[in-house]
mmCIF file of C-alpha atoms in Angstrom:
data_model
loop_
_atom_site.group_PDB
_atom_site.id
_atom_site.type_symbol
_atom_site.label_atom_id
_atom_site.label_comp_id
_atom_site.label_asym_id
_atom_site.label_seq_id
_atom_site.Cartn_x
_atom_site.Cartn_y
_atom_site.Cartn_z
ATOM 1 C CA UNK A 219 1.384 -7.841 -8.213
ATOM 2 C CA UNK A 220 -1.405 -5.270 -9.026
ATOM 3 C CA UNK A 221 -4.672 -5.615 -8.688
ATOM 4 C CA UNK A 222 -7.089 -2.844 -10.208
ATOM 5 C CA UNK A 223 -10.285 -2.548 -9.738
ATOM 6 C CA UNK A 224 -12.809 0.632 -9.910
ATOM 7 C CA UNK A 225 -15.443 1.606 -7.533
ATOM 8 C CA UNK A 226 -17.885 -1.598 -6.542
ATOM 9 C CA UNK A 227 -15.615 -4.241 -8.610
ATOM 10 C CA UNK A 228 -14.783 -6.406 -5.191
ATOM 11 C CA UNK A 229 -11.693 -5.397 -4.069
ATOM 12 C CA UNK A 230 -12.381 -5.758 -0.271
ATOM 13 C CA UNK A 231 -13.562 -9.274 -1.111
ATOM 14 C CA UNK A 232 -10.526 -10.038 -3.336
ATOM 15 C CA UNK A 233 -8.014 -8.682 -0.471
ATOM 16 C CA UNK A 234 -10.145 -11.183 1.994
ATOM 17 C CA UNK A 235 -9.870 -14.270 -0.190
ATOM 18 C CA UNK A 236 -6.069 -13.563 -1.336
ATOM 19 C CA UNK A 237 -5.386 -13.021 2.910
ATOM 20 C CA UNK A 238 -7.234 -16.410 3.699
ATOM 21 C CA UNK A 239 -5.637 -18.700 1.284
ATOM 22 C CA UNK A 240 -2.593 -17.129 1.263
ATOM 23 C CA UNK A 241 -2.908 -18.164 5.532
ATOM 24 C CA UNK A 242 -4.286 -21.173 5.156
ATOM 25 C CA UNK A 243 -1.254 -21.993 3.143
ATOM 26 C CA UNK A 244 1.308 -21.250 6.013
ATOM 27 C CA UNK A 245 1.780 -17.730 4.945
ATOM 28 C CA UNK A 246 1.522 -14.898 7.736
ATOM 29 C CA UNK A 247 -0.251 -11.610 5.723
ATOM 30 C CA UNK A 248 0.096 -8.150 6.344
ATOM 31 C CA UNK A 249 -2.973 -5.843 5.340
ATOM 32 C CA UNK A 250 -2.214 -2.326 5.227
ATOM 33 C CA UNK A 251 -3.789 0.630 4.208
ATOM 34 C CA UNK A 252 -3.375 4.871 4.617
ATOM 35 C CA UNK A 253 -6.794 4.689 5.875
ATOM 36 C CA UNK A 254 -8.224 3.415 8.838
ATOM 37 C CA UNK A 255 -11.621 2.650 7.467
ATOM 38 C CA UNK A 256 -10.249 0.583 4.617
ATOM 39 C CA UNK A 257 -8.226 -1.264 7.215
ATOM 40 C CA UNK A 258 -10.867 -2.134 9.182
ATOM 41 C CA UNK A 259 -13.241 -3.122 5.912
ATOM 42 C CA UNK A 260 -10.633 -5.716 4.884
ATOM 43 C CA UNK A 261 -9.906 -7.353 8.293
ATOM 44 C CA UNK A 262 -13.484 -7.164 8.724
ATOM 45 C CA UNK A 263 -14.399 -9.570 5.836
ATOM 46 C CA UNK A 264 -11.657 -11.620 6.161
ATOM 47 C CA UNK A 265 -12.777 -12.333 10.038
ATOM 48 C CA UNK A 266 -16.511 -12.972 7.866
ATOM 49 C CA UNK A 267 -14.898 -15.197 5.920
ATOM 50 C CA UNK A 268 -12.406 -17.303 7.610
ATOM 51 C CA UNK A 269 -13.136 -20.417 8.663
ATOM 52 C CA UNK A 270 -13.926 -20.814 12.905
ATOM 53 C CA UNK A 271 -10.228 -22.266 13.132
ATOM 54 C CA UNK A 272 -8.597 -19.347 11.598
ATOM 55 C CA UNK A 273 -10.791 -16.053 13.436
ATOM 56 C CA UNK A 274 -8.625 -16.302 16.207
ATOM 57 C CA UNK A 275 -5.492 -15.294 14.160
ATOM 58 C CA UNK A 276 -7.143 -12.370 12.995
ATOM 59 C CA UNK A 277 -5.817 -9.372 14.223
ATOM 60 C CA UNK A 278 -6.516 -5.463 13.655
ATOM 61 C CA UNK A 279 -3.830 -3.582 15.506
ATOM 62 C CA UNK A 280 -4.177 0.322 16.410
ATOM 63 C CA UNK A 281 -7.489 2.299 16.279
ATOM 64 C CA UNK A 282 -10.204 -0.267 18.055
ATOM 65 C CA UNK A 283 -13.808 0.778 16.693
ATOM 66 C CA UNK A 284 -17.317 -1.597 17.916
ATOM 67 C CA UNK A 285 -17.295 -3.294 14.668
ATOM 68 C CA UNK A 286 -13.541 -5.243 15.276
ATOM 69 C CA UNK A 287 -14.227 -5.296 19.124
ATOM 70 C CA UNK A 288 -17.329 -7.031 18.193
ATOM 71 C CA UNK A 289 -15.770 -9.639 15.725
ATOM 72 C CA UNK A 290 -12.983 -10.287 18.229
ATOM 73 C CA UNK A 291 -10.587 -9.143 16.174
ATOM 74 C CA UNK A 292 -8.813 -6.209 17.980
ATOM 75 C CA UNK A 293 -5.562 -6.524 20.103
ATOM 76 C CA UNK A 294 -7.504 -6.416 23.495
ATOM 77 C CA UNK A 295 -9.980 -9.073 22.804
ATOM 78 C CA UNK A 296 -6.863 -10.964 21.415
ATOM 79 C CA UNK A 297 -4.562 -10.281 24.592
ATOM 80 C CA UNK A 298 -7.324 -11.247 27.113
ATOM 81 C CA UNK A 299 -7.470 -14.564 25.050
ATOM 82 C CA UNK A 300 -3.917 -14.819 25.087
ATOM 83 C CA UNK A 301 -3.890 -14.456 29.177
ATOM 84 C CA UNK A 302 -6.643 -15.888 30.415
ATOM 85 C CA UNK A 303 -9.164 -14.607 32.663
ATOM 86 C CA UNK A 304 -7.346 -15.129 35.715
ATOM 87 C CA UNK A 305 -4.973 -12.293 35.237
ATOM 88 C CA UNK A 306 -8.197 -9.791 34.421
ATOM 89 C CA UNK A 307 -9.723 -10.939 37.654
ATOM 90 C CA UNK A 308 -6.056 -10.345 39.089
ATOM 91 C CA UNK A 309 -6.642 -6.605 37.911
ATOM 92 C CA UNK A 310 -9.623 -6.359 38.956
ATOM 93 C CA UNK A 311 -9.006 -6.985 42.500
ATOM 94 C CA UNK A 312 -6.257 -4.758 42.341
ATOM 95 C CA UNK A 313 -9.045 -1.771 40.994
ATOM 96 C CA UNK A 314 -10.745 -2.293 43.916
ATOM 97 C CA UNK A 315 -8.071 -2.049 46.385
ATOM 98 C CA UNK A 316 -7.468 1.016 44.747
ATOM 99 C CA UNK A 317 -10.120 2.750 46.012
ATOM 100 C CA UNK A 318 -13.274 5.019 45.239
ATOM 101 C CA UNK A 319 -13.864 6.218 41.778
ATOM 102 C CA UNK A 320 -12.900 2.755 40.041
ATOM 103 C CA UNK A 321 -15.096 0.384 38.212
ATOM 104 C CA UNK A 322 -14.911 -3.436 37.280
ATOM 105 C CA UNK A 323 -12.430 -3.200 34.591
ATOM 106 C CA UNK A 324 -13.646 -3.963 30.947
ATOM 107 C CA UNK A 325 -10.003 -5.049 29.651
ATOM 108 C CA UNK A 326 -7.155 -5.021 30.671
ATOM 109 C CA UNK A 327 -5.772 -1.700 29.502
ATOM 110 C CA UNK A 328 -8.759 -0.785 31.344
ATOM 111 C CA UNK A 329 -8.248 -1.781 35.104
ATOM 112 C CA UNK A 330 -4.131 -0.441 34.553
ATOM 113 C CA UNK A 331 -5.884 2.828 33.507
ATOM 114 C CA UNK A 332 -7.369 2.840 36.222
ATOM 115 C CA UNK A 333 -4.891 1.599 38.874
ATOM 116 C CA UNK A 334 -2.586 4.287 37.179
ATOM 117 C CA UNK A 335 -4.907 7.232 37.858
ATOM 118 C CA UNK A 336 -5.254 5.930 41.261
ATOM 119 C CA UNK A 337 -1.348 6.300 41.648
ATOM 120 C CA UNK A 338 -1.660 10.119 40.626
ATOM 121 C CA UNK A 339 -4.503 11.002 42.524
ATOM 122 C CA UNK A 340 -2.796 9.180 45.928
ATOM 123 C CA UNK A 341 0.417 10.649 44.919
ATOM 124 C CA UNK A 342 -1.361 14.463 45.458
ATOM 125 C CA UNK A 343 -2.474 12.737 48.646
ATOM 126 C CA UNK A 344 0.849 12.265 50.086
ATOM 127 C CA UNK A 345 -0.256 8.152 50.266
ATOM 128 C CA UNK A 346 2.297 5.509 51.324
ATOM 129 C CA UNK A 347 0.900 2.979 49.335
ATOM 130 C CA UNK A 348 1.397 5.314 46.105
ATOM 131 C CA UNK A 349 4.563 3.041 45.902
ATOM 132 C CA UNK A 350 3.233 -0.351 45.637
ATOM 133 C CA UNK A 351 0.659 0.939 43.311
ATOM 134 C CA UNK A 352 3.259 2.420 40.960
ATOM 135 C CA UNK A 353 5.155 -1.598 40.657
ATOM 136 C CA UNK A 354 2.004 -3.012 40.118
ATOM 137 C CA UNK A 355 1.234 -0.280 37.510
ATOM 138 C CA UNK A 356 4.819 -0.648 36.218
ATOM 139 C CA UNK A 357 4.876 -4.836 36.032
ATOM 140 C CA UNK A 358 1.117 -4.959 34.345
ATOM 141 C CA UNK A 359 1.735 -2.661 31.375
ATOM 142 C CA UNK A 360 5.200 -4.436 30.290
ATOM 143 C CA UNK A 361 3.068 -7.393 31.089
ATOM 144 C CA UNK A 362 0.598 -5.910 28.482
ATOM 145 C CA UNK A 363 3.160 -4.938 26.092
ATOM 146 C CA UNK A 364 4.648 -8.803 26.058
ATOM 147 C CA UNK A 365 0.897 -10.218 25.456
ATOM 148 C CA UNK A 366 0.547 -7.353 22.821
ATOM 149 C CA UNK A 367 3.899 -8.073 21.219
ATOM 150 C CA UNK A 368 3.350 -11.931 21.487
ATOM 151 C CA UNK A 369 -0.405 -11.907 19.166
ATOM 152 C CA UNK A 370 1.079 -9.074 16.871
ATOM 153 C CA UNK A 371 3.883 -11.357 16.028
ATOM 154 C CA UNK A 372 2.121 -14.849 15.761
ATOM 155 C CA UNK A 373 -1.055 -14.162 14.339
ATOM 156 C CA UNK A 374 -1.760 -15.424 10.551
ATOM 157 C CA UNK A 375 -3.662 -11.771 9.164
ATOM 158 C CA UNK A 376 -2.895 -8.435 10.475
ATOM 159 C CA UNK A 377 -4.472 -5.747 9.993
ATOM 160 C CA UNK A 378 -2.714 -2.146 10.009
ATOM 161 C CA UNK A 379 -2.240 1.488 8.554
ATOM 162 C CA UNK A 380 0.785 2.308 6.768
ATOM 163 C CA UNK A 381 1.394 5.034 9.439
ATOM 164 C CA UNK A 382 1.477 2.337 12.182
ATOM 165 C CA UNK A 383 3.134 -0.295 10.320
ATOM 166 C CA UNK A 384 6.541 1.728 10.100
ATOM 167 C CA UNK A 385 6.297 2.495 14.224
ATOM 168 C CA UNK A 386 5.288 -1.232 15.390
ATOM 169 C CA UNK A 387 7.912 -3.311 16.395
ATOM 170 C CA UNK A 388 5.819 -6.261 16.162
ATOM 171 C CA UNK A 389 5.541 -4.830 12.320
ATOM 172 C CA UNK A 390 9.086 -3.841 11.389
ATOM 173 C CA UNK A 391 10.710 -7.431 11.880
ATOM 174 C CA UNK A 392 10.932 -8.792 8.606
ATOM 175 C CA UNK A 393 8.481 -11.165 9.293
ATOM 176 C CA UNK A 394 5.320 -11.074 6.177
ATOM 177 C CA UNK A 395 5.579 -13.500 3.705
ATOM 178 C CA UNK A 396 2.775 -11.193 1.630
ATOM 179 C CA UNK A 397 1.780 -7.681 2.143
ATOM 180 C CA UNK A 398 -1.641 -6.291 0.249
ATOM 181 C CA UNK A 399 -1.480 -2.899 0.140
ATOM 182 C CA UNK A 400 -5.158 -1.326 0.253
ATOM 183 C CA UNK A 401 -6.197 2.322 -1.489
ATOM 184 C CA UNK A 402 -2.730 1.800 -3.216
ATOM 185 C CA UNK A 403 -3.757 4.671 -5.523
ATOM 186 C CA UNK A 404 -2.347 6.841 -2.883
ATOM 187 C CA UNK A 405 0.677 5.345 -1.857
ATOM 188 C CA UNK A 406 4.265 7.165 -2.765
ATOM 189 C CA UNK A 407 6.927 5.366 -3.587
ATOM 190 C CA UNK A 408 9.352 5.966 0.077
ATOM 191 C CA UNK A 409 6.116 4.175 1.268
ATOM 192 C CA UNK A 410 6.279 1.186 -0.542
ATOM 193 C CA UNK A 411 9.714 1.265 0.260
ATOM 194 C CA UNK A 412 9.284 1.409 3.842
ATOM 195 C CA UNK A 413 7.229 -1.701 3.819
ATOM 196 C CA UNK A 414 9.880 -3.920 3.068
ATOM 197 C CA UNK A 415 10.549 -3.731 6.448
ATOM 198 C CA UNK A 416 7.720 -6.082 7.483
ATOM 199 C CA UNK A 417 8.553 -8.761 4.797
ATOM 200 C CA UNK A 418 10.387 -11.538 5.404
ATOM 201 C CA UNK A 419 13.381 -12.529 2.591
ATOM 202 C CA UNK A 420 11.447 -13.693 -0.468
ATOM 203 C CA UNK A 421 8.493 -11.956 0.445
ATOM 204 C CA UNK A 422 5.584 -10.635 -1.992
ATOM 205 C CA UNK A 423 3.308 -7.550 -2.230
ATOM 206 C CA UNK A 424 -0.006 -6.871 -4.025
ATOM 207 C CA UNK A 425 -1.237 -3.416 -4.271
ATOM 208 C CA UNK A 426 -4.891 -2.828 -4.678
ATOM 209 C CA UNK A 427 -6.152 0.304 -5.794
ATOM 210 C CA UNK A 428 -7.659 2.286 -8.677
ATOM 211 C CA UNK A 429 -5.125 4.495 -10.551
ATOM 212 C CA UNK A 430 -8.125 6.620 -11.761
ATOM 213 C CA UNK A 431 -9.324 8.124 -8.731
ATOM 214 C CA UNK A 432 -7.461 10.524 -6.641
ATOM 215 C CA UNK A 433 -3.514 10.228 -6.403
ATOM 216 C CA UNK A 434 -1.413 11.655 -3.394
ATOM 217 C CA UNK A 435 -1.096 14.899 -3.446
ATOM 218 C CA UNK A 436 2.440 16.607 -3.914
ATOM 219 C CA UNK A 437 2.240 20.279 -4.351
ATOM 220 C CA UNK A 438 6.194 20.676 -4.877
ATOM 221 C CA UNK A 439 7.019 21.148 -8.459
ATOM 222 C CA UNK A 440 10.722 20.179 -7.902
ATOM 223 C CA UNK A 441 12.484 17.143 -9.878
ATOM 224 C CA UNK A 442 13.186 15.495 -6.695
ATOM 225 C CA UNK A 443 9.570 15.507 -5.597
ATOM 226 C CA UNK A 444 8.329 14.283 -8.114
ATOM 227 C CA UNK A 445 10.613 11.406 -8.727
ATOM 228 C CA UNK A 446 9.856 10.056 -5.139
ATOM 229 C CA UNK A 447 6.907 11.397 -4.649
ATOM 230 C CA UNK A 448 4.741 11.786 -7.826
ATOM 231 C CA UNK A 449 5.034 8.100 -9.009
ATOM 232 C CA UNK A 450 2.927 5.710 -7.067
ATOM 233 C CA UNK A 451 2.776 1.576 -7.867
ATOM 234 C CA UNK A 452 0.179 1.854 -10.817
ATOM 235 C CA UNK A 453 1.826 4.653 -12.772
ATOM 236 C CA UNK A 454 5.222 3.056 -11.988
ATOM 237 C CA UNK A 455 3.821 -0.592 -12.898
ATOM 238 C CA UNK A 456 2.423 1.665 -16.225
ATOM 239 C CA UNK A 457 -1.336 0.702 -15.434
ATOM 240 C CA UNK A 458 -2.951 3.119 -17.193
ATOM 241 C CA UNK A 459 -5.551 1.102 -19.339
ATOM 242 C CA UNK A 460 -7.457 -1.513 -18.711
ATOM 243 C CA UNK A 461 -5.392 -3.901 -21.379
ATOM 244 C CA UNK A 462 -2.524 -2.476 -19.876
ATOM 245 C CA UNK A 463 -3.251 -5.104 -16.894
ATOM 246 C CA UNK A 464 -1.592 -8.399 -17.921
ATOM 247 C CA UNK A 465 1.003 -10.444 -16.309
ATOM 248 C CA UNK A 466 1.353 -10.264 -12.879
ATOM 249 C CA UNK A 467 -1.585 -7.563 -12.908
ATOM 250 C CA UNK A 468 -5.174 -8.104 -12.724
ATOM 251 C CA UNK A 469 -8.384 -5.878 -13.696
ATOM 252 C CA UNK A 470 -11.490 -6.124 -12.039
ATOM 253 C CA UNK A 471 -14.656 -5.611 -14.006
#
């Protein structure tokens, strides 16, 4: 489907409200976007809007600003939920042993930051422990990656950019039952090709946008080009009026 809608016309609240019902009725959503700001407006409100039962399946993965670290809704928060506080106070005790220039941990990408640093410095040392440092190093970040893996691929939202989306394991299994597409204005069509990788057989897609401001650019004046590049989902849908929105496409006024 299409949704249209021009500058102040809700679209951010729409994309919330389609993600949360769409969850609430047993689908898992994928919100993507070119843009990292739009990303994190959209999982934003939907963590505003969710019910307290469903925040916790809220996810933003990639870039981590204050804003989704404050609403709980980035990967670390998510991972330290996942594991418990035992294994951060595990790390922790392991930043310690590691010596001067370490602090309490604030996550746990943190402390194996930290511990990992430790390894390099004591490596220039010549130290014999270097080598127990290095497994405990090597054990907590595929530790890390599992947790990671493990809320990427059960949570009910998640929140992404396109560019991440076609890199991200957790992304590329075939596993959406609806994708909303945000800023859709500028999406080319190998791009909305790509995301079929993240839906699941019988999977849907909405792309939200406005067709009248600014399209992708593609400077090449060649047929090819433009056939894959100069058509995105509005002008291929033919959205170019408002009445032109019927059908499976709606306009926001």
């Amino acid at each position: 489907g299409h949704i249209w809608g021009p500058p102040g016309t809700g679209k951010t609240q729409t994309i919330a409200s389609l993600a949360i019902d769409l969850a609430a009725s047993g689908s898992r959503v994928l919100v993507v976007s070119p843009y990292n700001v739009a990303v994190d407006n959209a999982i934003l409100r939907v963590a505003n809007l969710a019910p307290p039962t469903m925040r916790d399946t809220i996810v933003r993965l990639g870039r981590q600003s204050a804003e989704t670290r404050d609403a709980g809704v980035d990967v670390a928060t998510q991972v330290e939920r996942l594991v418990g506080a035992k294994l951060l106070a595990a790390v922790a005790t392991l930043v310690a042993a590691a010596g001067p220039g370490t602090h309490a941990p604030k996550s746990l990408r943190d402390g194996i930051g930290q511990i990992g640093g430790q390894v390099v410095r004591r490596g220039a040392q010549g130290e014999a422990r270097r080598h127990e440092f290095e497994e405990d190093v090597r054990l907590l970040r595929e530790l890390l990656q599992l947790a990671e893996r493990k809320v990427a691929t059960t949570c009910r939202v998640l929140g992404t950019t396109i560019a991440l989306s076609r890199l991200s394991p957790s992304v590329t299994r075939r596993s959406f039952d609806h994708v909303i597409v945000d800023e859709a204005s500028v999406l080319v069509l190998p791009e909305a090709v790509e995301l079929m990788a993240a839906m699941a057989p019988g999977a849907s897609i909405t792309f939200v946008g406005d067709p009248l401001q600014l399209p992708a650019i593609v400077r090449s004046p060649t047929d090819v080009a433009q056939t894959w590049y100069g058509h995105g989902p509005f002008r291929i849908r033919r959205l170019e009026r408002p009445a032109d929105a019927v059908g499976n496409a709606v306009f926001l006024d």
